[in-house]
Short mmCIF file of N, CA and C and ligand atoms in Angstrom, two decimals:
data_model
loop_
_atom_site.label_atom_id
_atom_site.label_comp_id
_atom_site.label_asym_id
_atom_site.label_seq_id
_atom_site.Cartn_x
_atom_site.Cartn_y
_atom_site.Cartn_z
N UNK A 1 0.86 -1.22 0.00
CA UNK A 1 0.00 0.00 0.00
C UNK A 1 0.88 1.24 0.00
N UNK A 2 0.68 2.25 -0.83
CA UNK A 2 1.24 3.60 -1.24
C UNK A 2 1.25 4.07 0.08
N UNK A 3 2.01 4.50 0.87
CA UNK A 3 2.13 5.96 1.96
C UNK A 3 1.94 7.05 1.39
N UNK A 4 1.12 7.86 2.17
CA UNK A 4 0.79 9.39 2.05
C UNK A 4 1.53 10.62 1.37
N UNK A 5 3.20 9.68 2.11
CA UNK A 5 4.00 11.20 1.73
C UNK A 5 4.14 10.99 0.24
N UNK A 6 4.47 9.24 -0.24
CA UNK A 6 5.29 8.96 -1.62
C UNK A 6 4.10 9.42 -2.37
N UNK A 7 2.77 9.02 -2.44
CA UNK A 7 1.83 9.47 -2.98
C UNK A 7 2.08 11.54 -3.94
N UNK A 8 1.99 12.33 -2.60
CA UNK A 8 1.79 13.28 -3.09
C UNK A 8 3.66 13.54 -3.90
N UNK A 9 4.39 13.00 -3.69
CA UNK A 9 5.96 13.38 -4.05
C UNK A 9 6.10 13.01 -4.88
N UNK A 10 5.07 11.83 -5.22
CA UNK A 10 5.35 11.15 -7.03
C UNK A 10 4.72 12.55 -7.76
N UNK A 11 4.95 13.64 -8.19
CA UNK A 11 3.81 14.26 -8.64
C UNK A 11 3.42 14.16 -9.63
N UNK A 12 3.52 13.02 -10.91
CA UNK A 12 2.96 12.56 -11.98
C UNK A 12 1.31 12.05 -11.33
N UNK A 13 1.92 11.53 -10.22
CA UNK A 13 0.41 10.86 -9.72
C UNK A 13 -0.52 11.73 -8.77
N UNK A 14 -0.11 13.06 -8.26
CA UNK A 14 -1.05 13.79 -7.62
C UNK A 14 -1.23 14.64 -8.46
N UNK A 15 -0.58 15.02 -10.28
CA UNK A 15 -1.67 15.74 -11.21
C UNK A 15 -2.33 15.10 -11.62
N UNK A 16 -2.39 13.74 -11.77
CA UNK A 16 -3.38 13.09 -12.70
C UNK A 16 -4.66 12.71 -11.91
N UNK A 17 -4.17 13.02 -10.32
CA UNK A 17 -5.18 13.07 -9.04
C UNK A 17 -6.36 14.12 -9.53
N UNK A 18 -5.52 15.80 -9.85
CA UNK A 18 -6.02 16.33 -9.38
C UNK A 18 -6.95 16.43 -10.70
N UNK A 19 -6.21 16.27 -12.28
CA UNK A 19 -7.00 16.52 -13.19
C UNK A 19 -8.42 15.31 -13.26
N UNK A 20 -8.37 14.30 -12.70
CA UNK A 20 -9.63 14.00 -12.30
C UNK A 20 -10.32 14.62 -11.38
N UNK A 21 -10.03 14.94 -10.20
CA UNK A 21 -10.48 15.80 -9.63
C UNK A 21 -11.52 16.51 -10.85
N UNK A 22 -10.82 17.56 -11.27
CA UNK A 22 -11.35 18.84 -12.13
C UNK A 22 -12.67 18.14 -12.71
N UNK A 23 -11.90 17.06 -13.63
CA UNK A 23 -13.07 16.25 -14.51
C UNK A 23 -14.54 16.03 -13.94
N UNK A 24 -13.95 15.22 -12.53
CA UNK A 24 -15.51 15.12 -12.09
C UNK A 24 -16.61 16.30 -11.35
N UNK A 25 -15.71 17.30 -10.90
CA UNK A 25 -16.01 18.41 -10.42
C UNK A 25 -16.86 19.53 -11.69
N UNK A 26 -15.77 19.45 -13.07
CA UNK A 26 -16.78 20.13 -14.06
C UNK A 26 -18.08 19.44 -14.31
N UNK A 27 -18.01 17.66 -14.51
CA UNK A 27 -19.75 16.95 -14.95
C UNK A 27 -20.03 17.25 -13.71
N UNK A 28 -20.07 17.08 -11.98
CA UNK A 28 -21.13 17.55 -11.47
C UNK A 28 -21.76 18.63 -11.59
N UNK A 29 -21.29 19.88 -11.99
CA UNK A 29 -21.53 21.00 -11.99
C UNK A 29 -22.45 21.48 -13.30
N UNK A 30 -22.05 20.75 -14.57
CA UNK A 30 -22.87 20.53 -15.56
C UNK A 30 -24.33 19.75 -15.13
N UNK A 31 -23.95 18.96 -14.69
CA UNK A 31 -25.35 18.04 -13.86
C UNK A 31 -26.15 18.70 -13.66
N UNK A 32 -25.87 19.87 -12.22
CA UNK A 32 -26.21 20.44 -11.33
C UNK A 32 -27.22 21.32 -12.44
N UNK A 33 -26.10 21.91 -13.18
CA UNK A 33 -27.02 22.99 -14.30
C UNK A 33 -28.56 22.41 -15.10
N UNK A 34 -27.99 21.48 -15.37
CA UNK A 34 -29.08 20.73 -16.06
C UNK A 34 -30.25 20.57 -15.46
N UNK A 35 -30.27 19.80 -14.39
CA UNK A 35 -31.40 19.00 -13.94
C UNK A 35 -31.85 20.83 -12.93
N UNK A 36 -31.49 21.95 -12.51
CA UNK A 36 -31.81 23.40 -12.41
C UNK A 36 -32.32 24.11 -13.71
N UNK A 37 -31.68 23.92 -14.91
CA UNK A 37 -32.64 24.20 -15.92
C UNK A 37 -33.88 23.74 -15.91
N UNK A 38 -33.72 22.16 -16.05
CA UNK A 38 -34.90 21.44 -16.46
C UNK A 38 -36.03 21.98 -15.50
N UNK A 39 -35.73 21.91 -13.85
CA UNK A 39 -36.74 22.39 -13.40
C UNK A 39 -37.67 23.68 -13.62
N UNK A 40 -36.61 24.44 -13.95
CA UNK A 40 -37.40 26.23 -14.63
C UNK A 40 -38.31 25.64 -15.60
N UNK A 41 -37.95 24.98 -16.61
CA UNK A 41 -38.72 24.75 -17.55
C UNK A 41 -40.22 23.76 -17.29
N UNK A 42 -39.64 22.97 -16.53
CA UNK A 42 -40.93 22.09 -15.89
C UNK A 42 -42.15 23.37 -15.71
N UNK A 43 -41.75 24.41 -14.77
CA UNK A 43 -42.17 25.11 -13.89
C UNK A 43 -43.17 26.14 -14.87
N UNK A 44 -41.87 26.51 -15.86
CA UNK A 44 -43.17 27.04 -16.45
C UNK A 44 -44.22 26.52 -17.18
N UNK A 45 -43.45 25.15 -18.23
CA UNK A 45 -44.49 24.13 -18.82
C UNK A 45 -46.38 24.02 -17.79
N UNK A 46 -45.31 24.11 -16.68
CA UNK A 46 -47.39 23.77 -15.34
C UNK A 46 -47.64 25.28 -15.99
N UNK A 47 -47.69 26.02 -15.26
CA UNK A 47 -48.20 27.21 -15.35
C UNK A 47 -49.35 27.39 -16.62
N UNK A 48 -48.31 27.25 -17.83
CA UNK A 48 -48.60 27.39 -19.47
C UNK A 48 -49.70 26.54 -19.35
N UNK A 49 -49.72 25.19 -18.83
CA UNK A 49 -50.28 23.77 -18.90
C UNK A 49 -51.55 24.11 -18.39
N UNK A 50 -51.83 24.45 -17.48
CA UNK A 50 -52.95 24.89 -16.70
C UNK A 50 -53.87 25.77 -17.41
N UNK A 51 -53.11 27.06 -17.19
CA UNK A 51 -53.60 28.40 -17.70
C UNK A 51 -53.03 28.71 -18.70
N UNK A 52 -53.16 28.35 -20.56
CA UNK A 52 -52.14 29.09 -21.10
C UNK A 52 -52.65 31.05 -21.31
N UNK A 53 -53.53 31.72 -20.34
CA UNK A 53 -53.66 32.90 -20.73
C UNK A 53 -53.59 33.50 -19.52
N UNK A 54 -52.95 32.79 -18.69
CA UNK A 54 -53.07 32.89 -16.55
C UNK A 54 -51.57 34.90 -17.22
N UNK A 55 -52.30 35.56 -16.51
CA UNK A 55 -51.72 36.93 -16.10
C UNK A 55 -51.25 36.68 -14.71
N UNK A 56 -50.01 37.62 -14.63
CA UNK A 56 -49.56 37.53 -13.59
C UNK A 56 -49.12 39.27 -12.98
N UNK A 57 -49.10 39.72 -12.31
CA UNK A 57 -48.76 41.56 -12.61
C UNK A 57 -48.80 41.76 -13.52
N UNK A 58 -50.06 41.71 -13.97
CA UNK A 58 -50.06 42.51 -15.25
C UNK A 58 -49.37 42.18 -16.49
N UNK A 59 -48.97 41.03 -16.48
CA UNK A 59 -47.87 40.73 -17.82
C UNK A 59 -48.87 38.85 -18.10
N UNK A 60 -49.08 38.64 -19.40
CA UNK A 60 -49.22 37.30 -19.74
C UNK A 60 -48.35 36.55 -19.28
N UNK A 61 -48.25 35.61 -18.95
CA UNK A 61 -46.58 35.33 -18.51
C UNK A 61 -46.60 34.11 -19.65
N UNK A 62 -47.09 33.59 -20.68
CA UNK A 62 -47.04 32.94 -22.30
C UNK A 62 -45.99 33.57 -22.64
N UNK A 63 -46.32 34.67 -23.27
CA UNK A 63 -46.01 35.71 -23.98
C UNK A 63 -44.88 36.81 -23.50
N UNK A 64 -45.23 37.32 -22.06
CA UNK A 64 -44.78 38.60 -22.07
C UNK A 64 -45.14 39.92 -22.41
N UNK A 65 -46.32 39.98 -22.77
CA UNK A 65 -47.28 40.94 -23.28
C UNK A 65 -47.90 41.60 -22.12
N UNK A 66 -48.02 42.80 -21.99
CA UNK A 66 -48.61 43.34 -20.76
C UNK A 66 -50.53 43.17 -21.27
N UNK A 67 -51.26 43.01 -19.74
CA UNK A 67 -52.52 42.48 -20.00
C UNK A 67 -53.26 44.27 -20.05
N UNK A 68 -53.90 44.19 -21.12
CA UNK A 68 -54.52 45.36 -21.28
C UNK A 68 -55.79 44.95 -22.77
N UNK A 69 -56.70 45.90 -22.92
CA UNK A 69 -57.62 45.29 -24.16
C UNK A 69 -57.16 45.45 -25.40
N UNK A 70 -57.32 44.46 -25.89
CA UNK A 70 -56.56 43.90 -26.94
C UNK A 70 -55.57 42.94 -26.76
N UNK A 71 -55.30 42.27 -25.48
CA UNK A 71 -54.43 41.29 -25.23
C UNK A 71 -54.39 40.15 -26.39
N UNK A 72 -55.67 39.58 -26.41
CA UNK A 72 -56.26 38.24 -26.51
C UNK A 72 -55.96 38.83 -28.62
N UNK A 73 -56.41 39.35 -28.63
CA UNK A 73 -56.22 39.48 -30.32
C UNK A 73 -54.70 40.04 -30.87
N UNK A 74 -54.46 40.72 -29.75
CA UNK A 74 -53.04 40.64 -30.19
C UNK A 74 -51.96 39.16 -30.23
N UNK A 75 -52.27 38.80 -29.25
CA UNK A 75 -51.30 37.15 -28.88
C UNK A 75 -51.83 36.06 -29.76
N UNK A 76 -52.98 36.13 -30.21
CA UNK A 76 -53.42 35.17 -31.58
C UNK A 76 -53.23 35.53 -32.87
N UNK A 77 -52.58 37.08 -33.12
CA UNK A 77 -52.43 37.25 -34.19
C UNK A 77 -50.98 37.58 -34.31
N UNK A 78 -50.23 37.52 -33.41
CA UNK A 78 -49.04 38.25 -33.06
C UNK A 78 -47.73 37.46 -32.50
N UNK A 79 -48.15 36.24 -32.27
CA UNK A 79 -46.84 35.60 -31.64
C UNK A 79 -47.16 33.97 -32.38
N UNK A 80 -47.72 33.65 -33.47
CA UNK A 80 -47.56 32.60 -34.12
C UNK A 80 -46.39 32.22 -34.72
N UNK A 81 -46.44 33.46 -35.36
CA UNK A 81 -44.92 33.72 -36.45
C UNK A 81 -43.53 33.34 -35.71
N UNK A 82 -43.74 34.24 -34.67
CA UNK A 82 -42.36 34.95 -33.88
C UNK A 82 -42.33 34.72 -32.96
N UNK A 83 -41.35 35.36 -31.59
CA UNK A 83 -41.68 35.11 -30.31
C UNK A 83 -42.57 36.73 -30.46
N UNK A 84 -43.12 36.73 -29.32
CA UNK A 84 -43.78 38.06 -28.98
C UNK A 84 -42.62 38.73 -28.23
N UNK A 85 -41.50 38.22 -27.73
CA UNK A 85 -40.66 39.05 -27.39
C UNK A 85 -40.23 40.38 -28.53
N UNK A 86 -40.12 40.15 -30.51
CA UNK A 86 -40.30 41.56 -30.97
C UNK A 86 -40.97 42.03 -30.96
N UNK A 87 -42.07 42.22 -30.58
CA UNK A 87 -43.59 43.07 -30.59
C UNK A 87 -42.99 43.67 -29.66
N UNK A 88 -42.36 43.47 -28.04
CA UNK A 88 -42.06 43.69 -26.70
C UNK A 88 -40.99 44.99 -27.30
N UNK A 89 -40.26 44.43 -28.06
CA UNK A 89 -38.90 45.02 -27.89
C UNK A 89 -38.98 46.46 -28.99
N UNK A 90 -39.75 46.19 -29.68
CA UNK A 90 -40.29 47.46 -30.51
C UNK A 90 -41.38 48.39 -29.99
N UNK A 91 -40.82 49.83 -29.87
CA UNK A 91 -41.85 50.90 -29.70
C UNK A 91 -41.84 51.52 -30.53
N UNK A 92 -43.33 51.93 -30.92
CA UNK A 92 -43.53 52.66 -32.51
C UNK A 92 -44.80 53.42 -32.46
N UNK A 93 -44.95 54.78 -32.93
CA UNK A 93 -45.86 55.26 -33.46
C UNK A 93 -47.22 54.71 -33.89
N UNK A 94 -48.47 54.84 -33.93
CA UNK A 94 -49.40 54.06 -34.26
C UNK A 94 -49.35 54.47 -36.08
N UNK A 95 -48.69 54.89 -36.66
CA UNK A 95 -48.09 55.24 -37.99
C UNK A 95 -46.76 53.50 -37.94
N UNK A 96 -46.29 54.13 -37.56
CA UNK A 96 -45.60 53.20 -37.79
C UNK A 96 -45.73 51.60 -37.37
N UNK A 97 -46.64 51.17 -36.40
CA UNK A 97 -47.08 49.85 -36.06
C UNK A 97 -47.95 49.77 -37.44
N UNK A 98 -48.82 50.57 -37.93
CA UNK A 98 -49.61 49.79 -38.85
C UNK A 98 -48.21 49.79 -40.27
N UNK A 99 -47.42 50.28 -40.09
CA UNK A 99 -46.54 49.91 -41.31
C UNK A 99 -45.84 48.90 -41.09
N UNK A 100 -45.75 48.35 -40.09
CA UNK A 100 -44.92 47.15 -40.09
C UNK A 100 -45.92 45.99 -40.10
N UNK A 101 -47.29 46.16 -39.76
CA UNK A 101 -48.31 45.14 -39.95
C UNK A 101 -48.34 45.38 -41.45
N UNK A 102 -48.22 46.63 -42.26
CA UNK A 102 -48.18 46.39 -43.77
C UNK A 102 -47.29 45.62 -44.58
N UNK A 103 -45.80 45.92 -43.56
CA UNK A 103 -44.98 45.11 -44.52
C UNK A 103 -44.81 43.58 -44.23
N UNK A 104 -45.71 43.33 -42.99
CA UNK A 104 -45.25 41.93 -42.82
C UNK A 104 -46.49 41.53 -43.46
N UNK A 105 -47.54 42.10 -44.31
CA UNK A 105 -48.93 41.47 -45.01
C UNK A 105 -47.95 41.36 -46.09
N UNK A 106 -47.49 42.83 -46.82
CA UNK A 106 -46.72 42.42 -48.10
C UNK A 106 -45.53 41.74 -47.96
N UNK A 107 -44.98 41.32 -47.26
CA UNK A 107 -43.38 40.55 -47.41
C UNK A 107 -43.78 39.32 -46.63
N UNK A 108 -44.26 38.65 -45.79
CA UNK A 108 -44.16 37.57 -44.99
C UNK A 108 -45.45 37.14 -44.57
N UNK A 109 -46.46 36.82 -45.41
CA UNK A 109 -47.60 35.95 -45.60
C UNK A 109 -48.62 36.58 -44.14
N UNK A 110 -48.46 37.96 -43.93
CA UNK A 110 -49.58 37.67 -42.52
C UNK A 110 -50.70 38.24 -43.30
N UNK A 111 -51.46 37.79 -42.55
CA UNK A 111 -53.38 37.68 -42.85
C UNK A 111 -53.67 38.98 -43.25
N UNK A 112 -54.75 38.95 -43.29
CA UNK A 112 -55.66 40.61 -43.00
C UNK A 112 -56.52 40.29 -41.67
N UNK A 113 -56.59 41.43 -40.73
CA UNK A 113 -56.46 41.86 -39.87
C UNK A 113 -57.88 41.86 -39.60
N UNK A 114 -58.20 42.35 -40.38
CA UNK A 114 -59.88 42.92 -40.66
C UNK A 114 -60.47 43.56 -39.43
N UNK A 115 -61.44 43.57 -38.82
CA UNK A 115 -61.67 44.63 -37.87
C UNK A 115 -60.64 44.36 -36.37
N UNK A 116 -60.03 43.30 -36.88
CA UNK A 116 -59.20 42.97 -35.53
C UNK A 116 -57.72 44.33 -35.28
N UNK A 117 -57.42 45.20 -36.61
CA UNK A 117 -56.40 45.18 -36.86
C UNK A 117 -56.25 46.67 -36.01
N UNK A 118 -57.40 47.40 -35.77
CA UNK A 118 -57.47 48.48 -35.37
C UNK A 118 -57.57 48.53 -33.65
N UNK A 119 -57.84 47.06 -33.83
CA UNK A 119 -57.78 46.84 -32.23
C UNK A 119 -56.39 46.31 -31.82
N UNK A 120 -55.92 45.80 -32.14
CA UNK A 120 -54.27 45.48 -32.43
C UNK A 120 -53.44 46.88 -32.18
N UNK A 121 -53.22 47.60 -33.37
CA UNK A 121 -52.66 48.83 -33.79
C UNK A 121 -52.80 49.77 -32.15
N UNK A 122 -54.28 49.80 -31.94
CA UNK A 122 -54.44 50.55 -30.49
C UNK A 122 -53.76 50.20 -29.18
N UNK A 123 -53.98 48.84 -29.07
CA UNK A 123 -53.32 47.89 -28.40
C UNK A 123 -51.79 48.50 -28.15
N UNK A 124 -50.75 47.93 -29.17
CA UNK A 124 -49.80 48.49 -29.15
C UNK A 124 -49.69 49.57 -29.06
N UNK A 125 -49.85 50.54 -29.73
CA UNK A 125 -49.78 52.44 -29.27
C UNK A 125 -49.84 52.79 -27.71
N UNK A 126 -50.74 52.01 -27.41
CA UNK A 126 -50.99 52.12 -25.80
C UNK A 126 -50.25 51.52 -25.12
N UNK A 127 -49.61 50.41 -25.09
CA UNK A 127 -48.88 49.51 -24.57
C UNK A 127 -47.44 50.04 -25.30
N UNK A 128 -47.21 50.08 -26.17
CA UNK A 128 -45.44 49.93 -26.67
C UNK A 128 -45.41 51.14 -27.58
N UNK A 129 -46.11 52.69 -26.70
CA UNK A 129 -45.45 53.90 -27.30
C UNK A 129 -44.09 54.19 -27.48
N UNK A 130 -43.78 54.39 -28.31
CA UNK A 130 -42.35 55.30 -29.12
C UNK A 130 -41.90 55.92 -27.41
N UNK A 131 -40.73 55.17 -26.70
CA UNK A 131 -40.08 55.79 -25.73
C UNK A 131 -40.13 57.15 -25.56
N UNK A 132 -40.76 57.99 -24.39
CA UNK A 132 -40.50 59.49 -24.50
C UNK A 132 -39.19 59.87 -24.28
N UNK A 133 -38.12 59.54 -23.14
CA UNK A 133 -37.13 59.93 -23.32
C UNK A 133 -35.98 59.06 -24.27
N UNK A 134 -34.86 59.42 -24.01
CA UNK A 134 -33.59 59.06 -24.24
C UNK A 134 -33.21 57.98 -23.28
N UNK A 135 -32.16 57.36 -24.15
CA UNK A 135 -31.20 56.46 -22.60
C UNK A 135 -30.91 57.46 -21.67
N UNK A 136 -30.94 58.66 -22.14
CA UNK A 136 -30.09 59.86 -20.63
C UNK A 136 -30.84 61.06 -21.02
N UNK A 137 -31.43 61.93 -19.88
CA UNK A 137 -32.11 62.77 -19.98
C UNK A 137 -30.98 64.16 -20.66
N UNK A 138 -31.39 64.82 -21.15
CA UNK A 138 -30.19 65.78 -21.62
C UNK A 138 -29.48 66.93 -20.60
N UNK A 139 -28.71 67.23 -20.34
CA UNK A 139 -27.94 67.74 -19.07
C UNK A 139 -28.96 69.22 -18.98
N UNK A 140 -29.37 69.47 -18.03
CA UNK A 140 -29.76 70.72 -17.36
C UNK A 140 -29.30 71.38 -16.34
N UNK A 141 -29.37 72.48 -16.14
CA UNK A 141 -28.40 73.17 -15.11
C UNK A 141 -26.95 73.35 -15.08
N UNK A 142 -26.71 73.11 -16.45
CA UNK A 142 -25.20 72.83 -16.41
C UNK A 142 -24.54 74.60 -16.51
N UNK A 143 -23.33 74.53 -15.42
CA UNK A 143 -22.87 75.77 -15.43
C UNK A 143 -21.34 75.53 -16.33
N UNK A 144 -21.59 76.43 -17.62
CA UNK A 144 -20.45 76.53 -18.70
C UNK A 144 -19.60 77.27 -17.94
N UNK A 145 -18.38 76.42 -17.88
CA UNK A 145 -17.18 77.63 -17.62
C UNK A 145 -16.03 77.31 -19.09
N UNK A 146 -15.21 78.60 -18.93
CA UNK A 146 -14.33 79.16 -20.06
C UNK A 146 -13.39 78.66 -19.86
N UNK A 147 -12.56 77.51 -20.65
CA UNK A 147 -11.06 77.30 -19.95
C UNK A 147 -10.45 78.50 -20.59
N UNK A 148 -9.35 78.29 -19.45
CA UNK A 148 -8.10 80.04 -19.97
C UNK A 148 -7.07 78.92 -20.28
C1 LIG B 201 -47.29 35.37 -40.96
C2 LIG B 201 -46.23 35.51 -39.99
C3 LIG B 201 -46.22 36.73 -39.09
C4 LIG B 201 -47.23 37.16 -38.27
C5 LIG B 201 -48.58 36.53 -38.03
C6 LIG B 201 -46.76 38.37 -37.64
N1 LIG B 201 -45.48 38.63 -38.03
FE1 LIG B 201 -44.29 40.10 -37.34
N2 LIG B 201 -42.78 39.47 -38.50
C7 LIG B 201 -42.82 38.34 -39.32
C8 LIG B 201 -41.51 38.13 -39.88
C9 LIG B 201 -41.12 36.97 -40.79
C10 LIG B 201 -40.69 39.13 -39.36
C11 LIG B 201 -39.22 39.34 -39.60
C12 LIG B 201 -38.50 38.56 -38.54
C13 LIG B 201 -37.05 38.80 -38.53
O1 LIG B 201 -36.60 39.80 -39.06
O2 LIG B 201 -36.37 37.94 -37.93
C14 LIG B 201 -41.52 39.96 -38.50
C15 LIG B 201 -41.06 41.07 -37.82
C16 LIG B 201 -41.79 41.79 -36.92
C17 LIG B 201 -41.31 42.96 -36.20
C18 LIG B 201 -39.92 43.55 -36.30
C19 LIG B 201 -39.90 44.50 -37.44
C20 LIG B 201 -38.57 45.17 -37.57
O3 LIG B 201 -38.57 46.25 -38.13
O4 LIG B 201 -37.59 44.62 -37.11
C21 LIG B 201 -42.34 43.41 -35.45
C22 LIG B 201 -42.32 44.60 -34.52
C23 LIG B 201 -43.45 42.54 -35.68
N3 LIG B 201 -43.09 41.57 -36.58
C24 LIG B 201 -44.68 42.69 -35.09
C25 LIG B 201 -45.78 41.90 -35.37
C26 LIG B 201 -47.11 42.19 -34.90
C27 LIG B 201 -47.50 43.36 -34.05
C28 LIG B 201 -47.92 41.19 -35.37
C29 LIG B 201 -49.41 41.07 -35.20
C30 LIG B 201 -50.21 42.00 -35.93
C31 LIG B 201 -47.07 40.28 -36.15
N4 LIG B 201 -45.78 40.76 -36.14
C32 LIG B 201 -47.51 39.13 -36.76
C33 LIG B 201 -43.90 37.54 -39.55
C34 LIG B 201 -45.12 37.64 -38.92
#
């Protein structure tokens, strides 16, 4: 049987210790990730499973769509294609939402809208107005001095 000290003094044999070590230390940790993913996903699968139109503060939690009127016609006409995360991530003019419902009729097969479309269009305007400010409000109060 190996003694303690010769063990660690061979040190061919306490790196090849330690790079197992590492080995099994990175797959548990991958493990760990995994079967912690999987559960998020379980978690939301119930939710969806149950309720797929269950609101939660105010937000669909399907979708991500804030709950307001026009929810329900927006998320059936609006997140088939795509995720609804670009609807989310775009703020636009009610000029400009119905132009992008134009170009996705003329370029990418979406429907006509028909009386749904004005309820849509409102929908968004109200929900995903054109940002009023900036990333940074513009400096006020600022006292100009003269370099000499
Ligand atoms: C028939 C399929 C389809 C449907 C239904 C659809 N879209 Fe799209 N939409 C697309 C495609 C394709 C793109 C381009 C995706 C890309 O660039 O990756 C797109 C892009 C977009 C964009 C991004 C435009 C840009 O300038 O980047 C927005 C915003 C959008 N859609 C909103 C909507 C809204 C609101 C509705 C509901 C009225 C809707 N979409 C329904 C197909 C669809």
């Amino acid at each position: 049987m190996p003694d303690h000290k010769s063990f660690w003094k061979n040190s061919r044999k306490a790196y090849r210790f330690l790079i197992v070590l590492c080995g099994v230390a990175f797959i548990a940790a991958i493990l760990v990730f995994y079967i912690k993913g999987d559960k998020v996903d379980d978690n939301y699968e119930d939710v969806v499973e149950k309720d797929p139109n269950r609101i939660e503060n105010g937000i669909h939690v399907r979708t991500g769509l804030i709950d307001a009127p026009g929810l329900t016609e927006t998320v059936n006409n609006c997140t088939t294609c795509h995720s609804a995360k670009l609807v989310i991530q775009n703020r636009m003019s009610k000029a400009r939402w119905q132009a992008t419902i134009r170009w996705m009729q003329e370029t990418q097969n979406l429907w006509d809208l028909g009386d749904q479309e004005d309820i849509i269009v409102n929908y968004l305007v109200t929900n995903y107005p054109p940002q009023k400010k900036g990333r940074r409000q513009s400096l006020s109060d600022v006292e100009w001095y003269t370099l000499k």
